[in-house]
Amino acid sequence: MSPRYRFDRMEIAGSLGDMGTLLPIAIGMILINGLSPTGMFFSIGIFYILSGMYYGITVPVQPMKVIGAYAIATAMTPSQVLASSALMGLFLLIIGGTNAITLIGKYTPKPVVRGVQISTGTLLMAQGVKFMIGSSKFQMARQMAEPYLTIQHIGPMPVGIVIGIVGGVLTLLLLENRKFPAGLVVILSGIFMGLVLGTHEGFDKLNIGIYFPKFLPFGLPTGADFTFAFFAMALPQLPMTIGNAVIANADLSHEYFGKDSQKVTYRSVTISMALANLLSFVVGGMPLCHGAGGLAAHYRFGARTAGSNLMVGILFLALAFFFGIHALSVVYLLPMAILGVL
């Protein structure tokens, strides 16, 4: 069996491999939907750490993309988003607790699973290109391709496209390099660019201290919130979660890690996500899952053990505990195009 934990450069690089999916939706749901940055990053960090400790291998943590995209596009209230977290947590707890998910997985054809993996990968690639050219919903709302950089063009070229091309070439050149891991080089280059050329939005309000997530920061959602969330978000999200975050994720984990992934069962993954969403509901975070695309990203950039989960989990907990509601000012150091590359 492989070691459960490693903390080398490849694990660090791999731990950051899925930031391109996680951070844009997290930022959007904080800015547009008004979710709590402290609760958001706390729930993500805890989910990463506990998942890694339980499974002993690299385990992805992603936003539920159907809910995230709809919530951002329609500017839903925090209570409606949190109602969807609670509902997804309850649905998954029932499906996992009764072991119905094992029956569903058993009779789901492999071509369907592969189709989910391919479609998810294609959607993520398309989203990455949008971040580079500045056409994502978030960038269009800010009317800038790189809202947190002081320059928008390098010569006649939009700066995002230049960053995207350079970052993409670096990634391809260093993808198999263990001395200079691609993910780590790209992330550090992006942070350096943000420090030198960034607008440093919110830096004047940074107050490093000790912050804790609040219990039900927006109060309990109303019956109307739960009804709306049930039909508009939870029902459309459930098939995607079962297909991608349970079946495709578990199958891909077995393909990558073999016997080391014996704890990654349809039932355990479903219950894991159920508990994470109930936690997210309580602290004001967003709906979370174990997406197969996230596992592929972590693995491709070098993550092989639960050490990657511990490192990225501690990073998110540090953002929550030390920066609180101002954590986004630190996240803004990463150009949008860098997130697109990842």
Short mmCIF file of the C-alpha atoms (twelve columns), coordinates in Angstrom:
data_MODEL
# 
_entry.id   MODEL 
# 
loop_
_atom_site.group_PDB 
_atom_site.id 
_atom_site.type_symbol 
_atom_site.label_atom_id 
_atom_site.label_alt_id 
_atom_site.label_comp_id 
_atom_site.label_asym_id 
_atom_site.label_seq_id 
_atom_site.Cartn_x 
_atom_site.Cartn_y 
_atom_site.Cartn_z 
_atom_site.pdbx_PDB_model_num 
ATOM 1   C CA . MET A 1   0.000   0.000  0.000   1 
ATOM 2   C CA . SER A 2   1.102   3.564  -0.671  1 
ATOM 3   C CA . PRO A 3   1.751   5.955  2.252   1 
ATOM 4   C CA . ARG A 4   -1.353  7.745  3.518   1 
ATOM 5   C CA . TYR A 5   0.415   11.096 3.812   1 
ATOM 6   C CA . ARG A 6   3.173   12.846 1.916   1 
ATOM 7   C CA . PHE A 7   3.994   16.535 2.141   1 
ATOM 8   C CA . ASP A 8   6.354   17.110 -0.779  1 
ATOM 9   C CA . ARG A 9   6.245   19.589 -3.661  1 
ATOM 10  C CA . MET A 10  4.083   17.347 -5.826  1 
ATOM 11  C CA . GLU A 11  1.478   17.029 -3.085  1 
ATOM 12  C CA . ILE A 12  1.470   20.802 -2.591  1 
ATOM 13  C CA . ALA A 13  1.019   21.352 -6.337  1 
ATOM 14  C CA . GLY A 14  -1.702  18.718 -6.549  1 
ATOM 15  C CA . SER A 15  -3.529  20.127 -3.551  1 
ATOM 16  C CA . LEU A 16  -4.049  23.382 -5.485  1 
ATOM 17  C CA . GLY A 17  -5.026  21.685 -8.732  1 
ATOM 18  C CA . ASP A 18  -8.778  22.295 -8.456  1 
ATOM 19  C CA . MET A 19  -8.759  25.956 -7.429  1 
ATOM 20  C CA . GLY A 20  -9.981  26.924 -10.913 1 
ATOM 21  C CA . THR A 21  -13.339 25.281 -10.194 1 
ATOM 22  C CA . LEU A 22  -13.658 25.954 -6.484  1 
ATOM 23  C CA . LEU A 23  -12.644 29.598 -6.091  1 
ATOM 24  C CA . PRO A 24  -14.690 31.298 -8.863  1 
ATOM 25  C CA . ILE A 25  -17.978 29.828 -7.632  1 
ATOM 26  C CA . ALA A 26  -17.035 30.513 -4.001  1 
ATOM 27  C CA . ILE A 27  -16.179 34.136 -4.818  1 
ATOM 28  C CA . GLY A 28  -19.383 34.558 -6.824  1 
ATOM 29  C CA . MET A 29  -21.576 33.162 -4.061  1 
ATOM 30  C CA . ILE A 30  -19.935 35.425 -1.480  1 
ATOM 31  C CA . LEU A 31  -20.177 38.593 -3.586  1 
ATOM 32  C CA . ILE A 32  -23.510 38.004 -5.329  1 
ATOM 33  C CA . ASN A 33  -25.431 35.771 -2.926  1 
ATOM 34  C CA . GLY A 34  -23.984 37.240 0.272   1 
ATOM 35  C CA . LEU A 35  -22.729 34.011 1.829   1 
ATOM 36  C CA . SER A 36  -20.317 34.193 4.753   1 
ATOM 37  C CA . PRO A 37  -16.612 34.110 3.725   1 
ATOM 38  C CA . THR A 38  -15.707 32.741 7.154   1 
ATOM 39  C CA . GLY A 39  -18.314 29.991 7.013   1 
ATOM 40  C CA . MET A 40  -17.535 29.269 3.367   1 
ATOM 41  C CA . PHE A 41  -13.792 28.715 3.801   1 
ATOM 42  C CA . PHE A 42  -14.251 26.980 7.164   1 
ATOM 43  C CA . SER A 43  -16.614 24.357 5.731   1 
ATOM 44  C CA . ILE A 44  -14.365 23.783 2.695   1 
ATOM 45  C CA . GLY A 45  -11.284 23.384 4.894   1 
ATOM 46  C CA . ILE A 46  -12.950 20.988 7.331   1 
ATOM 47  C CA . PHE A 47  -14.396 18.915 4.467   1 
ATOM 48  C CA . TYR A 48  -10.970 18.594 2.822   1 
ATOM 49  C CA . ILE A 49  -9.208  17.603 6.050   1 
ATOM 50  C CA . LEU A 50  -11.756 15.112 7.379   1 
ATOM 51  C CA . SER A 51  -12.196 13.499 3.947   1 
ATOM 52  C CA . GLY A 52  -8.450  13.016 3.607   1 
ATOM 53  C CA . MET A 53  -8.105  11.618 7.119   1 
ATOM 54  C CA . TYR A 54  -10.947 9.138  6.636   1 
ATOM 55  C CA . TYR A 55  -10.166 7.892  3.127   1 
ATOM 56  C CA . GLY A 56  -6.365  8.108  3.351   1 
ATOM 57  C CA . ILE A 57  -6.018  9.226  -0.283  1 
ATOM 58  C CA . THR A 58  -6.551  12.389 -2.304  1 
ATOM 59  C CA . VAL A 59  -10.246 13.310 -2.159  1 
ATOM 60  C CA . PRO A 60  -11.762 16.268 -4.063  1 
ATOM 61  C CA . VAL A 61  -13.982 18.986 -2.637  1 
ATOM 62  C CA . GLN A 62  -16.036 21.007 -5.107  1 
ATOM 63  C CA . PRO A 63  -19.065 23.290 -5.155  1 
ATOM 64  C CA . MET A 64  -22.323 21.801 -6.386  1 
ATOM 65  C CA . LYS A 65  -22.190 23.381 -9.814  1 
ATOM 66  C CA . VAL A 66  -25.873 23.297 -10.803 1 
ATOM 67  C CA . ILE A 67  -26.856 25.079 -7.588  1 
ATOM 68  C CA . GLY A 68  -23.871 27.440 -7.753  1 
ATOM 69  C CA . ALA A 69  -24.476 28.499 -11.350 1 
ATOM 70  C CA . TYR A 70  -28.211 29.036 -10.825 1 
ATOM 71  C CA . ALA A 71  -27.752 30.879 -7.537  1 
ATOM 72  C CA . ILE A 72  -25.195 33.277 -9.018  1 
ATOM 73  C CA . ALA A 73  -27.159 33.838 -12.241 1 
ATOM 74  C CA . THR A 74  -30.366 34.701 -10.372 1 
ATOM 75  C CA . ALA A 75  -28.770 36.468 -7.365  1 
ATOM 76  C CA . MET A 76  -30.592 34.267 -4.878  1 
ATOM 77  C CA . THR A 77  -30.702 35.170 -1.197  1 
ATOM 78  C CA . PRO A 78  -28.372 33.525 1.349   1 
ATOM 79  C CA . SER A 79  -31.356 31.812 2.985   1 
ATOM 80  C CA . GLN A 80  -32.386 30.188 -0.302  1 
ATOM 81  C CA . VAL A 81  -28.852 28.914 -0.906  1 
ATOM 82  C CA . LEU A 82  -28.592 27.556 2.631   1 
ATOM 83  C CA . ALA A 83  -31.976 25.878 2.249   1 
ATOM 84  C CA . SER A 84  -30.576 24.034 -0.775  1 
ATOM 85  C CA . SER A 85  -27.565 22.922 1.322   1 
ATOM 86  C CA . ALA A 86  -29.863 21.534 4.004   1 
ATOM 87  C CA . LEU A 87  -32.080 19.753 1.480   1 
ATOM 88  C CA . MET A 88  -29.134 18.193 -0.352  1 
ATOM 89  C CA . GLY A 89  -27.690 17.098 2.982   1 
ATOM 90  C CA . LEU A 90  -30.965 15.404 3.940   1 
ATOM 91  C CA . PHE A 91  -31.483 13.793 0.514   1 
ATOM 92  C CA . LEU A 92  -27.961 12.384 0.479   1 
ATOM 93  C CA . LEU A 93  -28.239 11.191 4.071   1 
ATOM 94  C CA . ILE A 94  -31.399 9.246  3.198   1 
ATOM 95  C CA . ILE A 95  -29.964 7.790  -0.030  1 
ATOM 96  C CA . GLY A 96  -26.706 6.868  1.680   1 
ATOM 97  C CA . GLY A 97  -28.135 5.780  5.016   1 
ATOM 98  C CA . THR A 98  -30.593 3.369  3.394   1 
ATOM 99  C CA . ASN A 99  -27.859 2.187  0.987   1 
ATOM 100 C CA . ALA A 100 -30.151 2.957  -1.956  1 
ATOM 101 C CA . ILE A 101 -27.157 4.598  -3.642  1 
ATOM 102 C CA . THR A 102 -25.405 1.219  -3.935  1 
ATOM 103 C CA . LEU A 103 -28.377 -0.149 -5.878  1 
ATOM 104 C CA . ILE A 104 -28.435 2.941  -8.099  1 
ATOM 105 C CA . GLY A 105 -24.707 2.622  -8.773  1 
ATOM 106 C CA . LYS A 106 -24.978 -1.095 -9.497  1 
ATOM 107 C CA . TYR A 107 -27.500 -0.574 -12.289 1 
ATOM 108 C CA . THR A 108 -25.945 2.564  -13.790 1 
ATOM 109 C CA . PRO A 109 -24.207 1.539  -17.059 1 
ATOM 110 C CA . LYS A 110 -20.484 2.335  -17.360 1 
ATOM 111 C CA . PRO A 111 -21.008 4.345  -20.587 1 
ATOM 112 C CA . VAL A 112 -23.271 6.685  -18.615 1 
ATOM 113 C CA . VAL A 113 -20.526 7.200  -16.025 1 
ATOM 114 C CA . ARG A 114 -17.931 7.850  -18.747 1 
ATOM 115 C CA . GLY A 115 -20.317 10.279 -20.389 1 
ATOM 116 C CA . VAL A 116 -20.675 12.199 -17.139 1 
ATOM 117 C CA . GLN A 117 -16.881 12.351 -16.762 1 
ATOM 118 C CA . ILE A 118 -16.358 13.563 -20.338 1 
ATOM 119 C CA . SER A 119 -19.132 16.161 -20.182 1 
ATOM 120 C CA . THR A 120 -17.856 17.458 -16.835 1 
ATOM 121 C CA . GLY A 121 -14.312 17.738 -18.188 1 
ATOM 122 C CA . THR A 122 -15.539 19.539 -21.300 1 
ATOM 123 C CA . LEU A 123 -17.571 22.017 -19.251 1 
ATOM 124 C CA . LEU A 124 -14.601 22.741 -16.979 1 
ATOM 125 C CA . MET A 125 -12.313 23.325 -19.972 1 
ATOM 126 C CA . ALA A 126 -14.864 25.699 -21.495 1 
ATOM 127 C CA . GLN A 127 -15.122 27.572 -18.198 1 
ATOM 128 C CA . GLY A 128 -11.330 27.848 -18.054 1 
ATOM 129 C CA . VAL A 129 -11.255 29.451 -21.500 1 
ATOM 130 C CA . LYS A 130 -13.951 31.912 -20.397 1 
ATOM 131 C CA . PHE A 131 -11.797 33.003 -17.462 1 
ATOM 132 C CA . MET A 132 -8.879  33.619 -19.828 1 
ATOM 133 C CA . ILE A 133 -10.832 35.675 -22.367 1 
ATOM 134 C CA . GLY A 134 -12.903 37.463 -19.723 1 
ATOM 135 C CA . SER A 135 -16.352 36.189 -20.695 1 
ATOM 136 C CA . SER A 136 -17.401 34.463 -17.461 1 
ATOM 137 C CA . LYS A 137 -20.498 35.843 -15.719 1 
ATOM 138 C CA . PHE A 138 -18.406 37.221 -12.858 1 
ATOM 139 C CA . GLN A 139 -15.979 39.071 -15.157 1 
ATOM 140 C CA . MET A 140 -18.767 40.439 -17.327 1 
ATOM 141 C CA . ALA A 141 -20.562 41.713 -14.229 1 
ATOM 142 C CA . ARG A 142 -17.382 43.570 -13.235 1 
ATOM 143 C CA . GLN A 143 -16.924 44.680 -16.897 1 
ATOM 144 C CA . MET A 144 -13.245 43.684 -16.761 1 
ATOM 145 C CA . ALA A 145 -11.357 40.560 -17.770 1 
ATOM 146 C CA . GLU A 146 -9.021  40.979 -14.781 1 
ATOM 147 C CA . PRO A 147 -10.927 43.060 -12.204 1 
ATOM 148 C CA . TYR A 148 -8.142  42.845 -9.625  1 
ATOM 149 C CA . LEU A 149 -5.179  43.807 -11.815 1 
ATOM 150 C CA . THR A 150 -4.140  47.392 -12.531 1 
ATOM 151 C CA . ILE A 151 -3.488  46.617 -16.213 1 
ATOM 152 C CA . GLN A 152 -5.976  45.154 -18.683 1 
ATOM 153 C CA . HIS A 153 -3.828  44.935 -21.821 1 
ATOM 154 C CA . ILE A 154 -0.252  44.081 -22.743 1 
ATOM 155 C CA . GLY A 155 0.176   45.873 -26.026 1 
ATOM 156 C CA . PRO A 156 -2.841  45.016 -28.193 1 
ATOM 157 C CA . MET A 157 -3.525  41.767 -26.291 1 
ATOM 158 C CA . PRO A 158 -5.909  41.501 -23.321 1 
ATOM 159 C CA . VAL A 159 -3.821  40.657 -20.266 1 
ATOM 160 C CA . GLY A 160 -5.962  37.616 -19.431 1 
ATOM 161 C CA . ILE A 161 -5.192  35.963 -22.760 1 
ATOM 162 C CA . VAL A 162 -1.462  36.617 -22.308 1 
ATOM 163 C CA . ILE A 163 -1.530  35.176 -18.784 1 
ATOM 164 C CA . GLY A 164 -3.580  32.223 -19.991 1 
ATOM 165 C CA . ILE A 165 -1.194  31.385 -22.840 1 
ATOM 166 C CA . VAL A 166 1.921   31.708 -20.674 1 
ATOM 167 C CA . GLY A 167 0.303   29.747 -17.841 1 
ATOM 168 C CA . GLY A 168 -0.873  27.035 -20.227 1 
ATOM 169 C CA . VAL A 169 2.582   26.647 -21.778 1 
ATOM 170 C CA . LEU A 170 4.188   26.505 -18.313 1 
ATOM 171 C CA . THR A 171 1.711   23.830 -17.280 1 
ATOM 172 C CA . LEU A 172 2.422   21.667 -20.327 1 
ATOM 173 C CA . LEU A 173 6.197   22.039 -19.941 1 
ATOM 174 C CA . LEU A 174 6.228   21.261 -16.208 1 
ATOM 175 C CA . LEU A 175 3.384   18.757 -15.922 1 
ATOM 176 C CA . GLU A 176 5.731   15.810 -15.310 1 
ATOM 177 C CA . ASN A 177 8.453   17.837 -13.558 1 
ATOM 178 C CA . ARG A 178 8.855   16.765 -9.921  1 
ATOM 179 C CA . LYS A 179 11.411  19.476 -9.103  1 
ATOM 180 C CA . PHE A 180 9.221   22.342 -10.321 1 
ATOM 181 C CA . PRO A 181 5.613   21.054 -10.194 1 
ATOM 182 C CA . ALA A 182 3.331   22.759 -12.705 1 
ATOM 183 C CA . GLY A 183 0.513   23.616 -10.305 1 
ATOM 184 C CA . LEU A 184 2.837   25.153 -7.737  1 
ATOM 185 C CA . VAL A 185 4.743   27.217 -10.306 1 
ATOM 186 C CA . VAL A 186 1.523   28.526 -11.880 1 
ATOM 187 C CA . ILE A 187 -0.053  29.425 -8.513  1 
ATOM 188 C CA . LEU A 188 3.092   31.154 -7.189  1 
ATOM 189 C CA . SER A 189 3.499   33.054 -10.467 1 
ATOM 190 C CA . GLY A 190 -0.102  34.226 -10.190 1 
ATOM 191 C CA . ILE A 191 0.335   35.370 -6.587  1 
ATOM 192 C CA . PHE A 192 3.523   37.239 -7.521  1 
ATOM 193 C CA . MET A 193 1.662   38.954 -10.350 1 
ATOM 194 C CA . GLY A 194 -1.140  39.884 -7.972  1 
ATOM 195 C CA . LEU A 195 1.313   41.369 -5.470  1 
ATOM 196 C CA . VAL A 196 3.119   43.422 -8.125  1 
ATOM 197 C CA . LEU A 197 0.268   44.393 -10.468 1 
ATOM 198 C CA . GLY A 198 -2.822  43.874 -8.311  1 
ATOM 199 C CA . THR A 199 -5.300  46.529 -7.238  1 
ATOM 200 C CA . HIS A 200 -4.959  45.153 -3.680  1 
ATOM 201 C CA . GLU A 201 -8.675  45.691 -3.192  1 
ATOM 202 C CA . GLY A 202 -9.608  45.454 0.472   1 
ATOM 203 C CA . PHE A 203 -6.007  45.392 1.733   1 
ATOM 204 C CA . ASP A 204 -6.647  48.609 3.667   1 
ATOM 205 C CA . LYS A 205 -9.356  46.801 5.652   1 
ATOM 206 C CA . LEU A 206 -7.365  43.652 6.386   1 
ATOM 207 C CA . ASN A 207 -7.315  42.950 10.091  1 
ATOM 208 C CA . ILE A 208 -5.556  39.701 10.908  1 
ATOM 209 C CA . GLY A 209 -7.021  38.139 14.029  1 
ATOM 210 C CA . ILE A 210 -8.937  35.081 15.167  1 
ATOM 211 C CA . TYR A 211 -12.379 34.686 13.593  1 
ATOM 212 C CA . PHE A 212 -14.882 31.879 14.063  1 
ATOM 213 C CA . PRO A 213 -17.853 31.000 11.862  1 
ATOM 214 C CA . LYS A 214 -21.222 31.998 13.274  1 
ATOM 215 C CA . PHE A 215 -23.977 29.492 13.952  1 
ATOM 216 C CA . LEU A 216 -26.786 30.034 11.410  1 
ATOM 217 C CA . PRO A 217 -25.483 33.509 10.437  1 
ATOM 218 C CA . PHE A 218 -28.620 34.262 8.390   1 
ATOM 219 C CA . GLY A 219 -31.106 32.547 10.675  1 
ATOM 220 C CA . LEU A 220 -33.296 29.622 9.662   1 
ATOM 221 C CA . PRO A 221 -34.652 29.695 6.087   1 
ATOM 222 C CA . THR A 222 -38.414 30.106 5.813   1 
ATOM 223 C CA . GLY A 223 -40.818 27.529 4.444   1 
ATOM 224 C CA . ALA A 224 -40.937 29.519 1.208   1 
ATOM 225 C CA . ASP A 225 -37.132 29.354 0.975   1 
ATOM 226 C CA . PHE A 226 -37.178 25.573 1.358   1 
ATOM 227 C CA . THR A 227 -39.978 25.168 -1.195  1 
ATOM 228 C CA . PHE A 228 -38.178 27.305 -3.763  1 
ATOM 229 C CA . ALA A 229 -34.832 25.600 -3.125  1 
ATOM 230 C CA . PHE A 230 -36.415 22.151 -3.449  1 
ATOM 231 C CA . PHE A 231 -37.799 22.726 -6.943  1 
ATOM 232 C CA . ALA A 232 -35.283 25.227 -8.352  1 
ATOM 233 C CA . MET A 233 -32.010 23.763 -7.040  1 
ATOM 234 C CA . ALA A 234 -32.095 20.500 -5.100  1 
ATOM 235 C CA . LEU A 235 -34.074 18.457 -7.648  1 
ATOM 236 C CA . PRO A 236 -31.976 19.592 -10.667 1 
ATOM 237 C CA . GLN A 237 -28.730 19.076 -8.700  1 
ATOM 238 C CA . LEU A 238 -29.441 15.565 -7.397  1 
ATOM 239 C CA . PRO A 239 -28.906 13.598 -10.666 1 
ATOM 240 C CA . MET A 240 -25.639 15.465 -11.315 1 
ATOM 241 C CA . THR A 241 -24.434 14.722 -7.794  1 
ATOM 242 C CA . ILE A 242 -25.284 11.025 -7.997  1 
ATOM 243 C CA . GLY A 243 -23.747 10.613 -11.459 1 
ATOM 244 C CA . ASN A 244 -20.626 12.743 -11.079 1 
ATOM 245 C CA . ALA A 245 -19.820 13.133 -7.383  1 
ATOM 246 C CA . VAL A 246 -20.784 9.625  -6.275  1 
ATOM 247 C CA . ILE A 247 -20.574 7.064  -9.089  1 
ATOM 248 C CA . ALA A 248 -18.014 8.692  -11.415 1 
ATOM 249 C CA . ASN A 249 -15.892 9.928  -8.510  1 
ATOM 250 C CA . ALA A 250 -15.780 6.543  -6.744  1 
ATOM 251 C CA . ASP A 251 -15.006 4.686  -9.981  1 
ATOM 252 C CA . LEU A 252 -12.222 7.139  -10.882 1 
ATOM 253 C CA . SER A 253 -10.772 6.869  -7.381  1 
ATOM 254 C CA . HIS A 254 -10.586 3.077  -7.716  1 
ATOM 255 C CA . GLU A 255 -8.948  3.492  -11.121 1 
ATOM 256 C CA . TYR A 256 -6.301  5.871  -9.732  1 
ATOM 257 C CA . PHE A 257 -5.607  4.338  -6.319  1 
ATOM 258 C CA . GLY A 258 -6.632  0.677  -6.560  1 
ATOM 259 C CA . LYS A 259 -6.757  -1.073 -3.176  1 
ATOM 260 C CA . ASP A 260 -5.841  2.154  -1.367  1 
ATOM 261 C CA . SER A 261 -9.328  3.469  -2.233  1 
ATOM 262 C CA . GLN A 262 -11.257 0.616  -0.615  1 
ATOM 263 C CA . LYS A 263 -13.071 3.037  1.708   1 
ATOM 264 C CA . VAL A 264 -14.340 5.041  -1.276  1 
ATOM 265 C CA . THR A 265 -17.716 3.357  -1.724  1 
ATOM 266 C CA . TYR A 266 -20.891 4.822  -3.178  1 
ATOM 267 C CA . ARG A 267 -22.417 4.799  0.300   1 
ATOM 268 C CA . SER A 268 -19.496 6.393  2.159   1 
ATOM 269 C CA . VAL A 269 -19.087 9.154  -0.437  1 
ATOM 270 C CA . THR A 270 -22.812 9.944  -0.296  1 
ATOM 271 C CA . ILE A 271 -22.865 10.136 3.511   1 
ATOM 272 C CA . SER A 272 -19.664 12.210 3.483   1 
ATOM 273 C CA . MET A 273 -21.311 14.807 1.234   1 
ATOM 274 C CA . ALA A 274 -24.492 14.729 3.317   1 
ATOM 275 C CA . LEU A 275 -22.594 15.635 6.486   1 
ATOM 276 C CA . ALA A 276 -20.585 18.322 4.674   1 
ATOM 277 C CA . ASN A 277 -23.735 20.019 3.399   1 
ATOM 278 C CA . LEU A 278 -25.384 19.957 6.797   1 
ATOM 279 C CA . LEU A 279 -22.247 21.610 8.223   1 
ATOM 280 C CA . SER A 280 -22.249 24.146 5.397   1 
ATOM 281 C CA . PHE A 281 -25.897 24.941 6.146   1 
ATOM 282 C CA . VAL A 282 -25.097 25.597 9.811   1 
ATOM 283 C CA . VAL A 283 -22.121 27.943 9.200   1 
ATOM 284 C CA . GLY A 284 -23.344 29.799 6.096   1 
ATOM 285 C CA . GLY A 285 -21.225 28.131 3.401   1 
ATOM 286 C CA . MET A 286 -22.147 26.782 -0.029  1 
ATOM 287 C CA . PRO A 287 -23.339 23.302 -1.109  1 
ATOM 288 C CA . LEU A 288 -20.328 20.971 -1.500  1 
ATOM 289 C CA . CYS A 289 -19.591 17.648 -3.190  1 
ATOM 290 C CA . HIS A 290 -16.817 15.235 -4.241  1 
ATOM 291 C CA . GLY A 291 -16.655 15.927 -8.007  1 
ATOM 292 C CA . ALA A 292 -14.867 13.508 -10.347 1 
ATOM 293 C CA . GLY A 293 -13.421 16.468 -12.257 1 
ATOM 294 C CA . GLY A 294 -11.835 17.727 -9.049  1 
ATOM 295 C CA . LEU A 295 -10.191 14.366 -8.419  1 
ATOM 296 C CA . ALA A 296 -8.800  14.325 -11.963 1 
ATOM 297 C CA . ALA A 297 -7.393  17.858 -11.489 1 
ATOM 298 C CA . HIS A 298 -5.746  17.081 -8.140  1 
ATOM 299 C CA . TYR A 299 -4.263  13.849 -9.501  1 
ATOM 300 C CA . ARG A 300 -3.016  15.396 -12.751 1 
ATOM 301 C CA . PHE A 301 -1.106  18.095 -10.879 1 
ATOM 302 C CA . GLY A 302 0.603   15.581 -8.587  1 
ATOM 303 C CA . ALA A 303 -1.623  14.743 -5.599  1 
ATOM 304 C CA . ARG A 304 -1.384  11.079 -4.591  1 
ATOM 305 C CA . THR A 305 -2.024  10.989 -0.825  1 
ATOM 306 C CA . ALA A 306 -4.218  12.501 1.861   1 
ATOM 307 C CA . GLY A 307 -1.363  14.922 2.544   1 
ATOM 308 C CA . SER A 308 -2.711  17.095 -0.267  1 
ATOM 309 C CA . ASN A 309 -6.089  17.260 1.488   1 
ATOM 310 C CA . LEU A 310 -4.519  18.289 4.774   1 
ATOM 311 C CA . MET A 311 -2.449  21.049 3.167   1 
ATOM 312 C CA . VAL A 312 -5.231  22.648 1.133   1 
ATOM 313 C CA . GLY A 313 -7.654  22.180 4.035   1 
ATOM 314 C CA . ILE A 314 -5.327  24.006 6.417   1 
ATOM 315 C CA . LEU A 315 -4.980  26.789 3.823   1 
ATOM 316 C CA . PHE A 316 -8.748  27.314 3.735   1 
ATOM 317 C CA . LEU A 317 -9.019  27.148 7.525   1 
ATOM 318 C CA . ALA A 318 -6.276  29.780 7.775   1 
ATOM 319 C CA . LEU A 319 -8.253  32.061 5.440   1 
ATOM 320 C CA . ALA A 320 -11.337 31.589 7.616   1 
ATOM 321 C CA . PHE A 321 -9.715  31.877 11.051  1 
ATOM 322 C CA . PHE A 322 -7.143  34.630 10.408  1 
ATOM 323 C CA . PHE A 323 -8.886  36.848 7.835   1 
ATOM 324 C CA . GLY A 324 -12.601 36.282 8.474   1 
ATOM 325 C CA . ILE A 325 -14.891 38.374 6.299   1 
ATOM 326 C CA . HIS A 326 -11.862 39.943 4.557   1 
ATOM 327 C CA . ALA A 327 -10.491 36.620 3.263   1 
ATOM 328 C CA . LEU A 328 -11.459 37.497 -0.313  1 
ATOM 329 C CA . SER A 329 -8.840  40.268 -0.365  1 
ATOM 330 C CA . VAL A 330 -6.187  37.543 -0.184  1 
ATOM 331 C CA . VAL A 331 -7.914  35.374 -2.805  1 
ATOM 332 C CA . TYR A 332 -8.053  38.348 -5.203  1 
ATOM 333 C CA . LEU A 333 -4.262  38.120 -5.598  1 
ATOM 334 C CA . LEU A 334 -4.805  35.257 -8.065  1 
ATOM 335 C CA . PRO A 335 -5.642  36.570 -11.556 1 
ATOM 336 C CA . MET A 336 -8.783  35.093 -13.096 1 
ATOM 337 C CA . ALA A 337 -6.776  33.738 -16.032 1 
ATOM 338 C CA . ILE A 338 -4.628  31.690 -13.641 1 
ATOM 339 C CA . LEU A 339 -7.798  30.082 -12.303 1 
ATOM 340 C CA . GLY A 340 -8.690  29.355 -15.920 1 
ATOM 341 C CA . VAL A 341 -5.381  27.568 -16.472 1 
ATOM 342 C CA . LEU A 342 -5.995  25.379 -13.426 1 
# 
